[in-house]
Structures are given as structure tokens and as C-alpha cells.
Amino acid sequence: MDYRETVYCTAAGHGDEHQVAYIWHHATSADSVEKQRMMKALGCSRNATIINRYLELAAENDTFSYADAYNVFAYVSKYDSGRRLAWQFIAEHFEPLFLKFGTSNLANIVSHVTRGFNTVEDLDEVRNVSARFAEQPMVFDSSIHTTTANIAYMTQNEEPLTNFLNSNT
């Protein structure tokens, strides 16, 4: 079994800027498979400053390849804390991200980042950002639909699931 991805993620998640810099340095010179492992690991960081810098690097045109930049958002949004930061980053940097990724790809990124949104507050946030960029509604359509479905699911199932888990654990 290969434990490298777990070790890298743990180091990035619990480490400081020195450990993250070490991973970053090695990612830039690694083969493509190892590079992806290390890039995934960088998304494990719990440090908001590190995550925001990682997102900034992804948004810059010359730091990452197009595909790697796309993956950064997926890796960061895998975790709750990163998901919120990635969403805030998109909301604050929509225009340059739109220029870099275009409608379809940015819509996929937004959908990926918001897929765990399940509250009315989350839905309001997505709608508010969508309204700010009304000329690009397709970027947010899927996220609004998924968040609405997640709210309905939570409304219908949260209490029964909580009761089941409480009575069976």
C-alpha cells in the first residue's frame, strides 16, 4: 500500500509554512503522478493564509497549467474549511477566473466547490454572487439547483437520520 498521499496530506494539514513550502518545492520538480499527490496534499492545509495563497497561484496564468489550476479548486474544496475559502475566493475574484476558465469550466469549478452547500444561507450567498455577475448566470445555475436539492434533502432527512444514529450508536 502506498501511504505517500496520506503522509503528504497530514504534513500539509498539520504543518506550518515550512512543511507546505517543502511539499510545494518537491511538487514543482516531481513527475506528474507524484506532483498530483503533492498538489492534493496542499489542499489539506487548515491554514487559511496557505490555502488562499494556493488559490491565488492557481488563478495566476503562469503558475499552473490550466488543468492543474482547475484541480487546485477541487483539492481545496474537498475539505469544509477549504470549501468555504474557495467559495470566498471565487466570489472575490470572479472576473479573472472567468477570463481564465470560461463559462463551462468555471461553472464546473463553482459546482464542485458548492456541492456540499446545504443551508438557506449558503443558497442566499450563491444567489447573491450570481446576481453580482448576472451576465454569466450559467456559471451558477447548477450550484443553485444542487444547493436547493441539498436543502430539501436536509429538511426531509436530518431529523430521522439523527434519531436513527442516536438510537443505534
Tab-separated table of N, CA, C and O in Angstrom, residues 108-169:
chain	number	residue	atom	x	y	z
A	108	ASN	N	-18.179	24.371	-13.716
A	108	ASN	CA	-17.793	23.100	-13.097
A	108	ASN	C	-17.047	23.320	-11.784
A	108	ASN	O	-17.257	22.592	-10.811
A	109	ILE	N	-16.170	24.310	-11.759
A	109	ILE	CA	-15.441	24.620	-10.523
A	109	ILE	C	-16.414	25.080	-9.446
A	109	ILE	O	-16.373	24.604	-8.306
A	110	VAL	N	-17.303	26.002	-9.797
A	110	VAL	CA	-18.278	26.515	-8.827
A	110	VAL	C	-19.152	25.367	-8.320
A	110	VAL	O	-19.409	25.261	-7.114
A	111	SER	N	-19.587	24.498	-9.208
A	111	SER	CA	-20.399	23.343	-8.790
A	111	SER	C	-19.630	22.444	-7.830
A	111	SER	O	-20.185	21.961	-6.844
A	112	HIS	N	-18.371	22.225	-8.131
A	112	HIS	CA	-17.544	21.379	-7.276
A	112	HIS	C	-17.374	22.007	-5.894
A	112	HIS	O	-17.519	21.335	-4.871
A	113	VAL	N	-17.092	23.288	-5.868
A	113	VAL	CA	-16.856	23.986	-4.606
A	113	VAL	C	-18.126	24.053	-3.763
A	113	VAL	O	-18.067	23.927	-2.541
A	114	THR	N	-19.271	24.219	-4.390
A	114	THR	CA	-20.522	24.414	-3.649
A	114	THR	C	-21.335	23.137	-3.465
A	114	THR	O	-22.418	23.186	-2.873
A	115	ARG	N	-20.834	22.005	-3.897
A	115	ARG	CA	-21.640	20.782	-3.859
A	115	ARG	C	-22.083	20.384	-2.454
A	115	ARG	O	-23.075	19.695	-2.286
A	116	GLY	N	-21.361	20.803	-1.427
A	116	GLY	CA	-21.740	20.483	-0.054
A	116	GLY	C	-22.588	21.559	0.610
A	116	GLY	O	-22.947	21.427	1.778
A	117	PHE	N	-22.908	22.609	-0.109
A	117	PHE	CA	-23.745	23.667	0.463
A	117	PHE	C	-25.144	23.106	0.703
A	117	PHE	O	-25.735	22.484	-0.181
A	118	ASN	N	-25.688	23.343	1.910
A	118	ASN	CA	-26.981	22.737	2.239
A	118	ASN	C	-27.823	23.578	3.193
A	118	ASN	O	-28.684	23.038	3.878
A	119	THR	N	-27.562	24.876	3.244
A	119	THR	CA	-28.368	25.741	4.099
A	119	THR	C	-28.953	26.878	3.273
A	119	THR	O	-28.456	27.194	2.182
A	120	VAL	N	-29.988	27.493	3.810
A	120	VAL	CA	-30.590	28.642	3.155
A	120	VAL	C	-29.569	29.768	3.029
A	120	VAL	O	-29.524	30.476	2.016
A	121	GLU	N	-28.710	29.910	4.030
A	121	GLU	CA	-27.658	30.932	3.979
A	121	GLU	C	-26.699	30.669	2.819
A	121	GLU	O	-26.306	31.604	2.119
A	122	ASP	N	-26.339	29.408	2.629
A	122	ASP	CA	-25.483	29.053	1.500
A	122	ASP	C	-26.159	29.413	0.177
A	122	ASP	O	-25.544	29.992	-0.718
A	123	LEU	N	-27.424	29.059	0.061
A	123	LEU	CA	-28.175	29.349	-1.155
A	123	LEU	C	-28.249	30.850	-1.404
A	123	LEU	O	-28.055	31.312	-2.537
A	124	ASP	N	-28.496	31.611	-0.348
A	124	ASP	CA	-28.536	33.076	-0.482
A	124	ASP	C	-27.188	33.619	-0.967
A	124	ASP	O	-27.149	34.514	-1.813
A	125	GLU	N	-26.091	33.065	-0.446
A	125	GLU	CA	-24.759	33.503	-0.881
A	125	GLU	C	-24.553	33.245	-2.370
A	125	GLU	O	-24.071	34.116	-3.103
A	126	VAL	N	-24.905	32.041	-2.810
A	126	VAL	CA	-24.732	31.704	-4.227
A	126	VAL	C	-25.599	32.616	-5.086
A	126	VAL	O	-25.145	33.144	-6.104
A	127	ARG	N	-26.821	32.830	-4.665
A	127	ARG	CA	-27.717	33.718	-5.431
A	127	ARG	C	-27.193	35.149	-5.450
A	127	ARG	O	-27.282	35.825	-6.476
A	128	ASN	N	-26.663	35.620	-4.337
A	128	ASN	CA	-26.121	36.984	-4.291
A	128	ASN	C	-24.922	37.148	-5.222
A	128	ASN	O	-24.806	38.153	-5.923
A	129	VAL	N	-24.021	36.177	-5.213
A	129	VAL	CA	-22.872	36.251	-6.112
A	129	VAL	C	-23.350	36.139	-7.564
A	129	VAL	O	-22.886	36.874	-8.436
A	130	SER	N	-24.301	35.270	-7.807
A	130	SER	CA	-24.861	35.134	-9.151
A	130	SER	C	-25.475	36.453	-9.617
A	130	SER	O	-25.290	36.852	-10.772
A	131	ALA	N	-26.154	37.144	-8.743
A	131	ALA	CA	-26.763	38.428	-9.098
A	131	ALA	C	-25.707	39.487	-9.421
A	131	ALA	O	-25.906	40.328	-10.298
A	132	ARG	N	-24.579	39.433	-8.708
A	132	ARG	CA	-23.489	40.382	-8.985
A	132	ARG	C	-22.913	40.188	-10.378
A	132	ARG	O	-22.398	41.114	-10.986
A	133	PHE	N	-22.982	38.963	-10.865
A	133	PHE	CA	-22.436	38.639	-12.173
A	133	PHE	C	-23.553	38.099	-13.067
A	133	PHE	O	-23.433	37.043	-13.687
A	134	ALA	N	-24.632	38.862	-13.123
A	134	ALA	CA	-25.856	38.449	-13.816
A	134	ALA	C	-25.633	38.147	-15.294
A	134	ALA	O	-26.402	37.396	-15.893
A	135	GLU	N	-24.578	38.711	-15.886
A	135	GLU	CA	-24.308	38.444	-17.297
A	135	GLU	C	-23.777	37.027	-17.530
A	135	GLU	O	-23.657	36.579	-18.659
A	136	GLN	N	-23.479	36.306	-16.456
A	136	GLN	CA	-22.974	34.938	-16.557
A	136	GLN	C	-23.788	33.975	-15.685
A	136	GLN	O	-23.249	33.274	-14.840
A	137	PRO	N	-25.105	33.929	-15.866
A	137	PRO	CA	-25.928	33.102	-14.962
A	137	PRO	C	-25.636	31.609	-15.050
A	137	PRO	O	-25.806	30.895	-14.069
A	138	MET	N	-25.183	31.145	-16.216
A	138	MET	CA	-24.936	29.713	-16.371
A	138	MET	C	-23.858	29.198	-15.421
A	138	MET	O	-23.842	28.020	-15.074
A	139	VAL	N	-22.971	30.079	-14.995
A	139	VAL	CA	-21.905	29.662	-14.088
A	139	VAL	C	-22.492	29.174	-12.763
A	139	VAL	O	-21.948	28.279	-12.125
A	140	PHE	N	-23.619	29.731	-12.366
A	140	PHE	CA	-24.181	29.442	-11.046
A	140	PHE	C	-25.424	28.563	-11.069
A	140	PHE	O	-25.874	28.114	-10.017
A	141	ASP	N	-26.001	28.306	-12.232
A	141	ASP	CA	-27.271	27.569	-12.317
A	141	ASP	C	-27.211	26.210	-11.628
A	141	ASP	O	-28.083	25.871	-10.825
A	142	SER	N	-26.196	25.435	-11.925
A	142	SER	CA	-26.082	24.105	-11.342
A	142	SER	C	-25.903	24.176	-9.826
A	142	SER	O	-26.485	23.371	-9.085
A	143	SER	N	-25.134	25.146	-9.358
A	143	SER	CA	-24.908	25.292	-7.916
A	143	SER	C	-26.186	25.661	-7.186
A	143	SER	O	-26.447	25.152	-6.090
A	144	ILE	N	-26.955	26.532	-7.785
A	144	ILE	CA	-28.240	26.910	-7.173
A	144	ILE	C	-29.157	25.695	-7.126
A	144	ILE	O	-29.788	25.418	-6.090
A	145	HIS	N	-29.210	24.940	-8.204
A	145	HIS	CA	-30.054	23.743	-8.250
A	145	HIS	C	-29.606	22.714	-7.199
A	145	HIS	O	-30.429	22.176	-6.449
A	146	THR	N	-28.310	22.440	-7.127
A	146	THR	CA	-27.792	21.442	-6.185
A	146	THR	C	-27.989	21.887	-4.738
A	146	THR	O	-28.384	21.078	-3.889
A	147	THR	N	-27.726	23.159	-4.459
A	147	THR	CA	-27.905	23.653	-3.090
A	147	THR	C	-29.367	23.561	-2.680
A	147	THR	O	-29.679	23.149	-1.554
A	148	THR	N	-30.272	23.897	-3.586
A	148	THR	CA	-31.710	23.781	-3.309
A	148	THR	C	-32.082	22.328	-3.020
A	148	THR	O	-32.823	22.045	-2.062
A	149	ALA	N	-31.557	21.402	-3.819
A	149	ALA	CA	-31.827	19.976	-3.586
A	149	ALA	C	-31.234	19.518	-2.252
A	149	ALA	O	-31.864	18.733	-1.522
A	150	ASN	N	-30.043	20.001	-1.920
A	150	ASN	CA	-29.419	19.635	-0.636
A	150	ASN	C	-30.235	20.142	0.545
A	150	ASN	O	-30.377	19.450	1.560
A	151	ILE	N	-30.781	21.343	0.423
A	151	ILE	CA	-31.631	21.895	1.490
A	151	ILE	C	-32.869	21.021	1.662
A	151	ILE	O	-33.252	20.686	2.796
A	152	ALA	N	-33.489	20.646	0.554
A	152	ALA	CA	-34.683	19.791	0.620
A	152	ALA	C	-34.347	18.449	1.267
A	152	ALA	O	-35.104	17.949	2.110
A	153	TYR	N	-33.215	17.878	0.900
A	153	TYR	CA	-32.797	16.609	1.482
A	153	TYR	C	-32.590	16.748	2.990
A	153	TYR	O	-33.056	15.909	3.772
A	154	MET	N	-31.884	17.802	3.385
A	154	MET	CA	-31.633	18.013	4.813
A	154	MET	C	-32.941	18.229	5.576
A	154	MET	O	-33.125	17.691	6.670
A	155	THR	N	-33.833	18.993	5.004
A	155	THR	CA	-35.123	19.255	5.647
A	155	THR	C	-35.895	17.957	5.862
A	155	THR	O	-36.477	17.737	6.924
A	156	GLN	N	-35.874	17.101	4.861
A	156	GLN	CA	-36.631	15.860	4.924
A	156	GLN	C	-35.953	14.795	5.781
A	156	GLN	O	-36.637	14.015	6.440
A	157	ASN	N	-34.630	14.774	5.798
A	157	ASN	CA	-33.937	13.625	6.380
A	157	ASN	C	-33.092	13.889	7.620
A	157	ASN	O	-32.675	12.936	8.270
A	158	GLU	N	-32.844	15.123	7.961
A	158	GLU	CA	-31.936	15.381	9.078
A	158	GLU	C	-32.452	14.791	10.392
A	158	GLU	O	-31.729	14.089	11.099
A	159	GLU	N	-33.692	15.036	10.714
A	159	GLU	CA	-34.243	14.530	11.979
A	159	GLU	C	-34.310	13.004	12.014
A	159	GLU	O	-33.833	12.388	12.981
A	160	PRO	N	-34.861	12.345	10.976
A	160	PRO	CA	-34.871	10.873	11.016
A	160	PRO	C	-33.473	10.264	11.093
A	160	PRO	O	-33.263	9.284	11.814
A	161	LEU	N	-32.515	10.835	10.357
A	161	LEU	CA	-31.149	10.310	10.413
A	161	LEU	C	-30.509	10.527	11.780
A	161	LEU	O	-29.850	9.622	12.314
A	162	THR	N	-30.738	11.687	12.351
A	162	THR	CA	-30.200	11.963	13.679
A	162	THR	C	-30.789	10.990	14.704
A	162	THR	O	-30.068	10.432	15.525
A	163	ASN	N	-32.101	10.783	14.645
A	163	ASN	CA	-32.752	9.846	15.561
A	163	ASN	C	-32.221	8.432	15.382
A	163	ASN	O	-31.968	7.730	16.361
A	164	PHE	N	-32.073	8.002	14.127
A	164	PHE	CA	-31.543	6.674	13.856
A	164	PHE	C	-30.137	6.517	14.425
A	164	PHE	O	-29.832	5.526	15.096
A	165	LEU	N	-29.292	7.492	14.152
A	165	LEU	CA	-27.905	7.399	14.634
A	165	LEU	C	-27.839	7.444	16.161
A	165	LEU	O	-27.056	6.708	16.777
A	166	ASN	N	-28.655	8.279	16.771
A	166	ASN	CA	-28.655	8.363	18.228
A	166	ASN	C	-29.148	7.075	18.873
A	166	ASN	O	-28.666	6.676	19.938
A	167	SER	N	-30.083	6.393	18.238
A	167	SER	CA	-30.625	5.160	18.834
A	167	SER	C	-29.797	3.926	18.487
A	167	SER	O	-29.993	2.873	19.083
A	168	ASN	N	-28.881	4.047	17.533
A	168	ASN	CA	-28.102	2.874	17.106
A	168	ASN	C	-26.602	3.017	17.324
A	168	ASN	O	-25.824	2.244	16.781
A	169	THR	N	-26.197	3.988	18.101
A	169	THR	CA	-24.768	4.121	18.376
A	169	THR	C	-24.516	4.179	19.859
A	169	THR	O	-25.357	4.388	20.653
